Amino acid sequence: MWLVDALTSGFTHPTDPGRLQLFRIIFGTVLTARFALALGQGGWDRLVPGSLSLHLAEQRFGPRQARLLASVYRPALLIRTTAALALALGIAPRLALLVVLAGAAMELLYLKSPNAVRYTLLTGSCLLVAGNLGNGLTIEHAPSAANTWALCLLVLITTDIYWNSAWQKLRSDQFRTGLYLAQWVHTYTQVRNQLPHRRGQYAVPAFVRRHLGSLTDRDIRIWRLLAATVIAAELALPIALLIPQTMPYAVAAGITMHATFSCLKPRQLITFSGLTTGTYVAFVA
């Protein structure tokens, strides 16, 4: 297993640098989509005078700092989106990466639940320590140790994300018993027509709403089985991704699982699902 060889060699074990370069393209593409979507549904006017966001910023940072944040907010949205696209295209990738990470970190100042931002900064830091990010859309395959440390970090981060998520789900009686998923879909089925910005925010298929959108004993049993499947998948995926014989099946299972997650909250999960499945390229032997 290449990861063991890399760890025991002190990260001098040669690996394919193209794997990290491909993740750079994926990372830039996902962040371009995230930043572009942030311009819509009120995002452009988030910190305009009289807005609740600006009022909260004034309470948190004080009037002077809040006004400074508001003055740089819109230019920063445009600059970071351009930088993310440049990163995906491989144009001055290291400089573009620094701008992208700074633009993502800005969201920590005003988002209520910035978990996606933290994950972005974490995976982006792996690119930051890479020795060869490549240029343009060209992928290099000559073995070298330039990106070995960065690839190991990506694997360890993804493994920690999956195993920690599985542990939290195991500790949650509501999730483990299927009640969380059953109640979420049931509530969404009842109120979906009253939700703001429903297009792009929620995408639970009509089939699921019709057949699993109630709180009957049958529905809860099915959701309990699905919850157990998710926990098992999160525990098994990191190991299965590292084994060449099981990797194709693990990739298919992981993409299917994240696509299913994204039906619950497409816009909110685009970053997590996109970057997590993107890290699969780091597991390749």
PDB file of N, CA, C and O in Angstrom, residues 47-120:
ATOM      1  N   LEU A  47     -24.330  42.596   2.801  1.00  0.00           N
ATOM      2  CA  LEU A  47     -23.859  43.593   3.772  1.00  0.00           C
ATOM      3  C   LEU A  47     -24.212  45.022   3.370  1.00  0.00           C
ATOM      4  O   LEU A  47     -23.501  45.975   3.705  1.00  0.00           O
ATOM      5  N   VAL A  48     -25.337  45.178   2.670  1.00  0.00           N
ATOM      6  CA  VAL A  48     -25.764  46.531   2.296  1.00  0.00           C
ATOM      7  C   VAL A  48     -26.281  47.263   3.540  1.00  0.00           C
ATOM      8  O   VAL A  48     -26.696  46.630   4.520  1.00  0.00           O
ATOM      9  N   PRO A  49     -26.272  48.599   3.538  1.00  0.00           N
ATOM     10  CA  PRO A  49     -26.775  49.354   4.693  1.00  0.00           C
ATOM     11  C   PRO A  49     -28.209  48.965   5.040  1.00  0.00           C
ATOM     12  O   PRO A  49     -29.066  48.829   4.162  1.00  0.00           O
ATOM     13  N   GLY A  50     -28.447  48.757   6.323  1.00  0.00           N
ATOM     14  CA  GLY A  50     -29.776  48.397   6.797  1.00  0.00           C
ATOM     15  C   GLY A  50     -30.045  46.911   6.815  1.00  0.00           C
ATOM     16  O   GLY A  50     -31.107  46.482   7.292  1.00  0.00           O
ATOM     17  N   SER A  51     -29.110  46.093   6.311  1.00  0.00           N
ATOM     18  CA  SER A  51     -29.322  44.642   6.276  1.00  0.00           C
ATOM     19  C   SER A  51     -29.058  44.032   7.646  1.00  0.00           C
ATOM     20  O   SER A  51     -28.313  44.573   8.473  1.00  0.00           O
ATOM     21  N   LEU A  52     -29.697  42.888   7.879  1.00  0.00           N
ATOM     22  CA  LEU A  52     -29.490  42.180   9.142  1.00  0.00           C
ATOM     23  C   LEU A  52     -28.038  41.719   9.273  1.00  0.00           C
ATOM     24  O   LEU A  52     -27.457  41.774  10.365  1.00  0.00           O
ATOM     25  N   SER A  53     -27.441  41.290   8.164  1.00  0.00           N
ATOM     26  CA  SER A  53     -26.051  40.820   8.208  1.00  0.00           C
ATOM     27  C   SER A  53     -25.108  41.925   8.651  1.00  0.00           C
ATOM     28  O   SER A  53     -24.183  41.699   9.437  1.00  0.00           O
ATOM     29  N   LEU A  54     -25.332  43.142   8.140  1.00  0.00           N
ATOM     30  CA  LEU A  54     -24.477  44.253   8.545  1.00  0.00           C
ATOM     31  C   LEU A  54     -24.703  44.595  10.015  1.00  0.00           C
ATOM     32  O   LEU A  54     -23.752  44.900  10.753  1.00  0.00           O
ATOM     33  N   HIS A  55     -25.948  44.534  10.462  1.00  0.00           N
ATOM     34  CA  HIS A  55     -26.250  44.804  11.878  1.00  0.00           C
ATOM     35  C   HIS A  55     -25.546  43.796  12.780  1.00  0.00           C
ATOM     36  O   HIS A  55     -24.956  44.164  13.810  1.00  0.00           O
ATOM     37  N   LEU A  56     -25.585  42.520  12.390  1.00  0.00           N
ATOM     38  CA  LEU A  56     -24.913  41.486  13.185  1.00  0.00           C
ATOM     39  C   LEU A  56     -23.398  41.695  13.171  1.00  0.00           C
ATOM     40  O   LEU A  56     -22.730  41.477  14.188  1.00  0.00           O
ATOM     41  N   ALA A  57     -22.866  42.108  12.022  1.00  0.00           N
ATOM     42  CA  ALA A  57     -21.435  42.364  11.931  1.00  0.00           C
ATOM     43  C   ALA A  57     -21.037  43.531  12.836  1.00  0.00           C
ATOM     44  O   ALA A  57     -19.966  43.510  13.472  1.00  0.00           O
ATOM     45  N   GLU A  58     -21.875  44.539  12.911  1.00  0.00           N
ATOM     46  CA  GLU A  58     -21.595  45.680  13.791  1.00  0.00           C
ATOM     47  C   GLU A  58     -21.592  45.257  15.253  1.00  0.00           C
ATOM     48  O   GLU A  58     -20.769  45.728  16.048  1.00  0.00           O
ATOM     49  N   GLN A  59     -22.515  44.365  15.601  1.00  0.00           N
ATOM     50  CA  GLN A  59     -22.549  43.868  16.976  1.00  0.00           C
ATOM     51  C   GLN A  59     -21.324  43.024  17.298  1.00  0.00           C
ATOM     52  O   GLN A  59     -20.819  43.045  18.424  1.00  0.00           O
ATOM     53  N   ARG A  60     -20.863  42.282  16.313  1.00  0.00           N
ATOM     54  CA  ARG A  60     -19.752  41.354  16.542  1.00  0.00           C
ATOM     55  C   ARG A  60     -18.395  42.056  16.518  1.00  0.00           C
ATOM     56  O   ARG A  60     -17.525  41.783  17.348  1.00  0.00           O
ATOM     57  N   PHE A  61     -18.203  42.954  15.532  1.00  0.00           N
ATOM     58  CA  PHE A  61     -16.881  43.555  15.336  1.00  0.00           C
ATOM     59  C   PHE A  61     -16.814  45.035  15.681  1.00  0.00           C
ATOM     60  O   PHE A  61     -15.718  45.601  15.777  1.00  0.00           O
ATOM     61  N   GLY A  62     -17.966  45.667  15.834  1.00  0.00           N
ATOM     62  CA  GLY A  62     -17.994  47.107  16.031  1.00  0.00           C
ATOM     63  C   GLY A  62     -18.301  47.807  14.713  1.00  0.00           C
ATOM     64  O   GLY A  62     -18.041  47.272  13.633  1.00  0.00           O
ATOM     65  N   PRO A  63     -18.851  49.020  14.771  1.00  0.00           N
ATOM     66  CA  PRO A  63     -19.276  49.738  13.558  1.00  0.00           C
ATOM     67  C   PRO A  63     -18.154  49.967  12.550  1.00  0.00           C
ATOM     68  O   PRO A  63     -18.351  49.811  11.345  1.00  0.00           O
ATOM     69  N   ARG A  64     -16.972  50.337  13.029  1.00  0.00           N
ATOM     70  CA  ARG A  64     -15.883  50.682  12.112  1.00  0.00           C
ATOM     71  C   ARG A  64     -15.429  49.460  11.314  1.00  0.00           C
ATOM     72  O   ARG A  64     -15.300  49.520  10.082  1.00  0.00           O
ATOM     73  N   GLN A  65     -15.198  48.343  12.006  1.00  0.00           N
ATOM     74  CA  GLN A  65     -14.746  47.136  11.323  1.00  0.00           C
ATOM     75  C   GLN A  65     -15.844  46.580  10.412  1.00  0.00           C
ATOM     76  O   GLN A  65     -15.557  46.043   9.338  1.00  0.00           O
ATOM     77  N   ALA A  66     -17.106  46.708  10.837  1.00  0.00           N
ATOM     78  CA  ALA A  66     -18.213  46.222  10.010  1.00  0.00           C
ATOM     79  C   ALA A  66     -18.310  47.017   8.716  1.00  0.00           C
ATOM     80  O   ALA A  66     -18.560  46.457   7.641  1.00  0.00           O
ATOM     81  N   ARG A  67     -18.120  48.330   8.799  1.00  0.00           N
ATOM     82  CA  ARG A  67     -18.159  49.150   7.585  1.00  0.00           C
ATOM     83  C   ARG A  67     -17.004  48.800   6.651  1.00  0.00           C
ATOM     84  O   ARG A  67     -17.154  48.802   5.423  1.00  0.00           O
ATOM     85  N   LEU A  68     -15.840  48.500   7.225  1.00  0.00           N
ATOM     86  CA  LEU A  68     -14.696  48.088   6.407  1.00  0.00           C
ATOM     87  C   LEU A  68     -15.000  46.774   5.691  1.00  0.00           C
ATOM     88  O   LEU A  68     -14.718  46.629   4.493  1.00  0.00           O
ATOM     89  N   LEU A  69     -15.591  45.818   6.421  1.00  0.00           N
ATOM     90  CA  LEU A  69     -15.968  44.538   5.819  1.00  0.00           C
ATOM     91  C   LEU A  69     -16.962  44.747   4.685  1.00  0.00           C
ATOM     92  O   LEU A  69     -16.838  44.153   3.609  1.00  0.00           O
ATOM     93  N   ALA A  70     -17.941  45.631   4.914  1.00  0.00           N
ATOM     94  CA  ALA A  70     -18.955  45.887   3.891  1.00  0.00           C
ATOM     95  C   ALA A  70     -18.342  46.534   2.645  1.00  0.00           C
ATOM     96  O   ALA A  70     -18.771  46.252   1.523  1.00  0.00           O
ATOM     97  N   SER A  71     -17.321  47.374   2.838  1.00  0.00           N
ATOM     98  CA  SER A  71     -16.720  48.080   1.702  1.00  0.00           C
ATOM     99  C   SER A  71     -15.901  47.146   0.815  1.00  0.00           C
ATOM    100  O   SER A  71     -15.781  47.384  -0.400  1.00  0.00           O
ATOM    101  N   VAL A  72     -15.316  46.098   1.404  1.00  0.00           N
ATOM    102  CA  VAL A  72     -14.480  45.181   0.603  1.00  0.00           C
ATOM    103  C   VAL A  72     -15.257  43.939   0.178  1.00  0.00           C
ATOM    104  O   VAL A  72     -14.744  43.137  -0.614  1.00  0.00           O
ATOM    105  N   TYR A  73     -16.477  43.790   0.673  1.00  0.00           N
ATOM    106  CA  TYR A  73     -17.227  42.546   0.464  1.00  0.00           C
ATOM    107  C   TYR A  73     -17.453  42.251  -1.013  1.00  0.00           C
ATOM    108  O   TYR A  73     -17.083  41.181  -1.520  1.00  0.00           O
ATOM    109  N   ARG A  74     -18.066  43.167  -1.749  1.00  0.00           N
ATOM    110  CA  ARG A  74     -18.389  42.902  -3.152  1.00  0.00           C
ATOM    111  C   ARG A  74     -17.139  42.733  -4.022  1.00  0.00           C
ATOM    112  O   ARG A  74     -17.072  41.786  -4.823  1.00  0.00           O
ATOM    113  N   PRO A  75     -16.132  43.618  -3.907  1.00  0.00           N
ATOM    114  CA  PRO A  75     -14.909  43.380  -4.692  1.00  0.00           C
ATOM    115  C   PRO A  75     -14.277  42.021  -4.379  1.00  0.00           C
ATOM    116  O   PRO A  75     -13.772  41.340  -5.281  1.00  0.00           O
ATOM    117  N   ALA A  76     -14.320  41.616  -3.101  1.00  0.00           N
ATOM    118  CA  ALA A  76     -13.729  40.334  -2.719  1.00  0.00           C
ATOM    119  C   ALA A  76     -14.473  39.166  -3.364  1.00  0.00           C
ATOM    120  O   ALA A  76     -13.860  38.166  -3.761  1.00  0.00           O
ATOM    121  N   LEU A  77     -15.810  39.278  -3.482  1.00  0.00           N
ATOM    122  CA  LEU A  77     -16.575  38.223  -4.134  1.00  0.00           C
ATOM    123  C   LEU A  77     -16.112  38.015  -5.570  1.00  0.00           C
ATOM    124  O   LEU A  77     -15.956  36.873  -6.031  1.00  0.00           O
ATOM    125  N   LEU A  78     -15.901  39.109  -6.278  1.00  0.00           N
ATOM    126  CA  LEU A  78     -15.492  39.027  -7.677  1.00  0.00           C
ATOM    127  C   LEU A  78     -14.051  38.548  -7.811  1.00  0.00           C
ATOM    128  O   LEU A  78     -13.741  37.715  -8.678  1.00  0.00           O
ATOM    129  N   ILE A  79     -13.183  39.037  -6.945  1.00  0.00           N
ATOM    130  CA  ILE A  79     -11.766  38.665  -7.020  1.00  0.00           C
ATOM    131  C   ILE A  79     -11.578  37.187  -6.713  1.00  0.00           C
ATOM    132  O   ILE A  79     -10.845  36.476  -7.411  1.00  0.00           O
ATOM    133  N   ARG A  80     -12.246  36.688  -5.670  1.00  0.00           N
ATOM    134  CA  ARG A  80     -12.055  35.288  -5.293  1.00  0.00           C
ATOM    135  C   ARG A  80     -12.644  34.340  -6.338  1.00  0.00           C
ATOM    136  O   ARG A  80     -12.109  33.243  -6.556  1.00  0.00           O
ATOM    137  N   THR A  81     -13.740  34.739  -6.979  1.00  0.00           N
ATOM    138  CA  THR A  81     -14.318  33.898  -8.027  1.00  0.00           C
ATOM    139  C   THR A  81     -13.369  33.815  -9.215  1.00  0.00           C
ATOM    140  O   THR A  81     -13.157  32.728  -9.783  1.00  0.00           O
ATOM    141  N   THR A  82     -12.780  34.943  -9.588  1.00  0.00           N
ATOM    142  CA  THR A  82     -11.803  34.966 -10.678  1.00  0.00           C
ATOM    143  C   THR A  82     -10.579  34.124 -10.325  1.00  0.00           C
ATOM    144  O   THR A  82     -10.049  33.380 -11.159  1.00  0.00           O
ATOM    145  N   ALA A  83     -10.128  34.229  -9.077  1.00  0.00           N
ATOM    146  CA  ALA A  83      -8.957  33.470  -8.639  1.00  0.00           C
ATOM    147  C   ALA A  83      -9.244  31.967  -8.637  1.00  0.00           C
ATOM    148  O   ALA A  83      -8.368  31.162  -8.994  1.00  0.00           O
ATOM    149  N   ALA A  84     -10.447  31.572  -8.242  1.00  0.00           N
ATOM    150  CA  ALA A  84     -10.806  30.156  -8.243  1.00  0.00           C
ATOM    151  C   ALA A  84     -10.790  29.592  -9.656  1.00  0.00           C
ATOM    152  O   ALA A  84     -10.324  28.474  -9.900  1.00  0.00           O
ATOM    153  N   LEU A  85     -11.300  30.368 -10.601  1.00  0.00           N
ATOM    154  CA  LEU A  85     -11.277  29.935 -12.000  1.00  0.00           C
ATOM    155  C   LEU A  85      -9.840  29.839 -12.503  1.00  0.00           C
ATOM    156  O   LEU A  85      -9.480  28.880 -13.209  1.00  0.00           O
ATOM    157  N   ALA A  86      -9.000  30.809 -12.131  1.00  0.00           N
ATOM    158  CA  ALA A  86      -7.589  30.772 -12.528  1.00  0.00           C
ATOM    159  C   ALA A  86      -6.899  29.544 -11.938  1.00  0.00           C
ATOM    160  O   ALA A  86      -6.062  28.906 -12.593  1.00  0.00           O
ATOM    161  N   LEU A  87      -7.236  29.198 -10.696  1.00  0.00           N
ATOM    162  CA  LEU A  87      -6.655  28.011 -10.065  1.00  0.00           C
ATOM    163  C   LEU A  87      -7.043  26.751 -10.826  1.00  0.00           C
ATOM    164  O   LEU A  87      -6.203  25.878 -11.077  1.00  0.00           O
ATOM    165  N   ALA A  88      -8.300  26.643 -11.205  1.00  0.00           N
ATOM    166  CA  ALA A  88      -8.756  25.478 -11.963  1.00  0.00           C
ATOM    167  C   ALA A  88      -8.044  25.383 -13.310  1.00  0.00           C
ATOM    168  O   ALA A  88      -7.715  24.285 -13.772  1.00  0.00           O
ATOM    169  N   LEU A  89      -7.805  26.533 -13.924  1.00  0.00           N
ATOM    170  CA  LEU A  89      -7.157  26.557 -15.242  1.00  0.00           C
ATOM    171  C   LEU A  89      -5.638  26.491 -15.143  1.00  0.00           C
ATOM    172  O   LEU A  89      -4.950  26.409 -16.174  1.00  0.00           O
ATOM    173  N   GLY A  90      -5.109  26.553 -13.930  1.00  0.00           N
ATOM    174  CA  GLY A  90      -3.664  26.470 -13.751  1.00  0.00           C
ATOM    175  C   GLY A  90      -2.920  27.730 -14.110  1.00  0.00           C
ATOM    176  O   GLY A  90      -1.746  27.680 -14.486  1.00  0.00           O
ATOM    177  N   ILE A  91      -3.555  28.888 -13.978  1.00  0.00           N
ATOM    178  CA  ILE A  91      -2.919  30.175 -14.262  1.00  0.00           C
ATOM    179  C   ILE A  91      -2.367  30.740 -12.950  1.00  0.00           C
ATOM    180  O   ILE A  91      -3.131  31.074 -12.053  1.00  0.00           O
ATOM    181  N   ALA A  92      -1.039  30.821 -12.843  1.00  0.00           N
ATOM    182  CA  ALA A  92      -0.390  31.254 -11.589  1.00  0.00           C
ATOM    183  C   ALA A  92      -1.054  30.541 -10.409  1.00  0.00           C
ATOM    184  O   ALA A  92      -1.613  31.195  -9.513  1.00  0.00           O
ATOM    185  N   PRO A  93      -1.008  29.205 -10.372  1.00  0.00           N
ATOM    186  CA  PRO A  93      -1.824  28.450  -9.416  1.00  0.00           C
ATOM    187  C   PRO A  93      -1.542  28.747  -7.946  1.00  0.00           C
ATOM    188  O   PRO A  93      -2.468  28.783  -7.142  1.00  0.00           O
ATOM    189  N   ARG A  94      -0.285  28.986  -7.597  1.00  0.00           N
ATOM    190  CA  ARG A  94       0.004  29.201  -6.175  1.00  0.00           C
ATOM    191  C   ARG A  94      -0.535  30.553  -5.698  1.00  0.00           C
ATOM    192  O   ARG A  94      -1.098  30.646  -4.615  1.00  0.00           O
ATOM    193  N   LEU A  95      -0.372  31.571  -6.509  1.00  0.00           N
ATOM    194  CA  LEU A  95      -0.926  32.889  -6.158  1.00  0.00           C
ATOM    195  C   LEU A  95      -2.451  32.812  -6.141  1.00  0.00           C
ATOM    196  O   LEU A  95      -3.097  33.349  -5.226  1.00  0.00           O
ATOM    197  N   ALA A  96      -3.033  32.146  -7.152  1.00  0.00           N
ATOM    198  CA  ALA A  96      -4.495  31.998  -7.201  1.00  0.00           C
ATOM    199  C   ALA A  96      -4.999  31.246  -5.979  1.00  0.00           C
ATOM    200  O   ALA A  96      -6.037  31.597  -5.404  1.00  0.00           O
ATOM    201  N   LEU A  97      -4.249  30.236  -5.543  1.00  0.00           N
ATOM    202  CA  LEU A  97      -4.651  29.455  -4.371  1.00  0.00           C
ATOM    203  C   LEU A  97      -4.674  30.322  -3.119  1.00  0.00           C
ATOM    204  O   LEU A  97      -5.608  30.245  -2.306  1.00  0.00           O
ATOM    205  N   LEU A  98      -3.673  31.170  -2.936  1.00  0.00           N
ATOM    206  CA  LEU A  98      -3.633  32.049  -1.769  1.00  0.00           C
ATOM    207  C   LEU A  98      -4.836  32.991  -1.753  1.00  0.00           C
ATOM    208  O   LEU A  98      -5.450  33.216  -0.700  1.00  0.00           O
ATOM    209  N   VAL A  99      -5.184  33.539  -2.918  1.00  0.00           N
ATOM    210  CA  VAL A  99      -6.339  34.435  -3.001  1.00  0.00           C
ATOM    211  C   VAL A  99      -7.633  33.675  -2.714  1.00  0.00           C
ATOM    212  O   VAL A  99      -8.525  34.182  -2.006  1.00  0.00           O
ATOM    213  N   VAL A 100      -7.741  32.459  -3.248  1.00  0.00           N
ATOM    214  CA  VAL A 100      -8.938  31.646  -3.021  1.00  0.00           C
ATOM    215  C   VAL A 100      -9.100  31.336  -1.536  1.00  0.00           C
ATOM    216  O   VAL A 100     -10.202  31.456  -0.977  1.00  0.00           O
ATOM    217  N   LEU A 101      -8.025  30.942  -0.872  1.00  0.00           N
ATOM    218  CA  LEU A 101      -8.106  30.616   0.553  1.00  0.00           C
ATOM    219  C   LEU A 101      -8.457  31.845   1.385  1.00  0.00           C
ATOM    220  O   LEU A 101      -9.233  31.758   2.340  1.00  0.00           O
ATOM    221  N   ALA A 102      -7.900  32.994   1.012  1.00  0.00           N
ATOM    222  CA  ALA A 102      -8.248  34.232   1.715  1.00  0.00           C
ATOM    223  C   ALA A 102      -9.714  34.577   1.497  1.00  0.00           C
ATOM    224  O   ALA A 102     -10.421  35.002   2.424  1.00  0.00           O
ATOM    225  N   GLY A 103     -10.195  34.393   0.266  1.00  0.00           N
ATOM    226  CA  GLY A 103     -11.598  34.673  -0.033  1.00  0.00           C
ATOM    227  C   GLY A 103     -12.541  33.736   0.687  1.00  0.00           C
ATOM    228  O   GLY A 103     -13.623  34.142   1.140  1.00  0.00           O
ATOM    229  N   ALA A 104     -12.127  32.471   0.817  1.00  0.00           N
ATOM    230  CA  ALA A 104     -12.948  31.516   1.566  1.00  0.00           C
ATOM    231  C   ALA A 104     -12.947  31.857   3.057  1.00  0.00           C
ATOM    232  O   ALA A 104     -13.987  31.807   3.722  1.00  0.00           O
ATOM    233  N   ALA A 105     -11.772  32.224   3.576  1.00  0.00           N
ATOM    234  CA  ALA A 105     -11.660  32.558   4.999  1.00  0.00           C
ATOM    235  C   ALA A 105     -12.523  33.762   5.357  1.00  0.00           C
ATOM    236  O   ALA A 105     -12.995  33.883   6.495  1.00  0.00           O
ATOM    237  N   MET A 106     -12.754  34.653   4.401  1.00  0.00           N
ATOM    238  CA  MET A 106     -13.597  35.825   4.647  1.00  0.00           C
ATOM    239  C   MET A 106     -14.997  35.408   5.100  1.00  0.00           C
ATOM    240  O   MET A 106     -15.645  36.118   5.879  1.00  0.00           O
ATOM    241  N   GLU A 107     -15.463  34.251   4.617  1.00  0.00           N
ATOM    242  CA  GLU A 107     -16.810  33.803   4.968  1.00  0.00           C
ATOM    243  C   GLU A 107     -16.941  33.464   6.453  1.00  0.00           C
ATOM    244  O   GLU A 107     -18.050  33.422   6.984  1.00  0.00           O
ATOM    245  N   LEU A 108     -15.813  33.221   7.115  1.00  0.00           N
ATOM    246  CA  LEU A 108     -15.853  32.958   8.555  1.00  0.00           C
ATOM    247  C   LEU A 108     -16.376  34.167   9.328  1.00  0.00           C
ATOM    248  O   LEU A 108     -16.836  34.033  10.460  1.00  0.00           O
ATOM    249  N   LEU A 109     -16.296  35.344   8.713  1.00  0.00           N
ATOM    250  CA  LEU A 109     -16.692  36.576   9.385  1.00  0.00           C
ATOM    251  C   LEU A 109     -18.203  36.767   9.429  1.00  0.00           C
ATOM    252  O   LEU A 109     -18.695  37.562  10.230  1.00  0.00           O
ATOM    253  N   TYR A 110     -18.949  36.080   8.549  1.00  0.00           N
ATOM    254  CA  TYR A 110     -20.385  36.355   8.510  1.00  0.00           C
ATOM    255  C   TYR A 110     -21.281  35.130   8.380  1.00  0.00           C
ATOM    256  O   TYR A 110     -22.481  35.238   8.586  1.00  0.00           O
ATOM    257  N   LEU A 111     -20.746  33.960   8.056  1.00  0.00           N
ATOM    258  CA  LEU A 111     -21.605  32.782   7.961  1.00  0.00           C
ATOM    259  C   LEU A 111     -21.908  32.226   9.346  1.00  0.00           C
ATOM    260  O   LEU A 111     -21.039  32.179  10.219  1.00  0.00           O
ATOM    261  N   LYS A 112     -23.153  31.772   9.545  1.00  0.00           N
ATOM    262  CA  LYS A 112     -23.547  31.230  10.845  1.00  0.00           C
ATOM    263  C   LYS A 112     -22.961  29.841  11.077  1.00  0.00           C
ATOM    264  O   LYS A 112     -22.635  29.471  12.200  1.00  0.00           O
ATOM    265  N   SER A 113     -22.892  29.036  10.012  1.00  0.00           N
ATOM    266  CA  SER A 113     -22.374  27.674  10.133  1.00  0.00           C
ATOM    267  C   SER A 113     -21.292  27.469   9.084  1.00  0.00           C
ATOM    268  O   SER A 113     -21.562  26.957   7.990  1.00  0.00           O
ATOM    269  N   PRO A 114     -20.042  27.845   9.400  1.00  0.00           N
ATOM    270  CA  PRO A 114     -18.986  27.849   8.389  1.00  0.00           C
ATOM    271  C   PRO A 114     -18.205  26.537   8.274  1.00  0.00           C
ATOM    272  O   PRO A 114     -17.005  26.549   8.005  1.00  0.00           O
ATOM    273  N   ASN A 115     -18.865  25.397   8.497  1.00  0.00           N
ATOM    274  CA  ASN A 115     -18.145  24.123   8.428  1.00  0.00           C
ATOM    275  C   ASN A 115     -17.540  23.892   7.051  1.00  0.00           C
ATOM    276  O   ASN A 115     -16.427  23.371   6.925  1.00  0.00           O
ATOM    277  N   ALA A 116     -18.282  24.249   6.004  1.00  0.00           N
ATOM    278  CA  ALA A 116     -17.766  24.073   4.645  1.00  0.00           C
ATOM    279  C   ALA A 116     -16.531  24.923   4.419  1.00  0.00           C
ATOM    280  O   ALA A 116     -15.610  24.529   3.691  1.00  0.00           O
ATOM    281  N   VAL A 117     -16.488  26.099   5.049  1.00  0.00           N
ATOM    282  CA  VAL A 117     -15.326  26.977   4.910  1.00  0.00           C
ATOM    283  C   VAL A 117     -14.107  26.333   5.567  1.00  0.00           C
ATOM    284  O   VAL A 117     -13.006  26.324   5.010  1.00  0.00           O
ATOM    285  N   ARG A 118     -14.308  25.797   6.746  1.00  0.00           N
ATOM    286  CA  ARG A 118     -13.190  25.136   7.447  1.00  0.00           C
ATOM    287  C   ARG A 118     -12.652  23.967   6.634  1.00  0.00           C
ATOM    288  O   ARG A 118     -11.436  23.754   6.544  1.00  0.00           O
ATOM    289  N   TYR A 119     -13.562  23.200   6.038  1.00  0.00           N
ATOM    290  CA  TYR A 119     -13.136  22.060   5.227  1.00  0.00           C
ATOM    291  C   TYR A 119     -12.398  22.547   3.978  1.00  0.00           C
ATOM    292  O   TYR A 119     -11.413  21.934   3.552  1.00  0.00           O
ATOM    293  N   THR A 120     -12.857  23.641   3.406  1.00  0.00           N
ATOM    294  CA  THR A 120     -12.184  24.229   2.248  1.00  0.00           C
ATOM    295  C   THR A 120     -10.760  24.642   2.609  1.00  0.00           C
ATOM    296  O   THR A 120      -9.803  24.365   1.877  1.00  0.00           O
TER     297      THR A 120
END
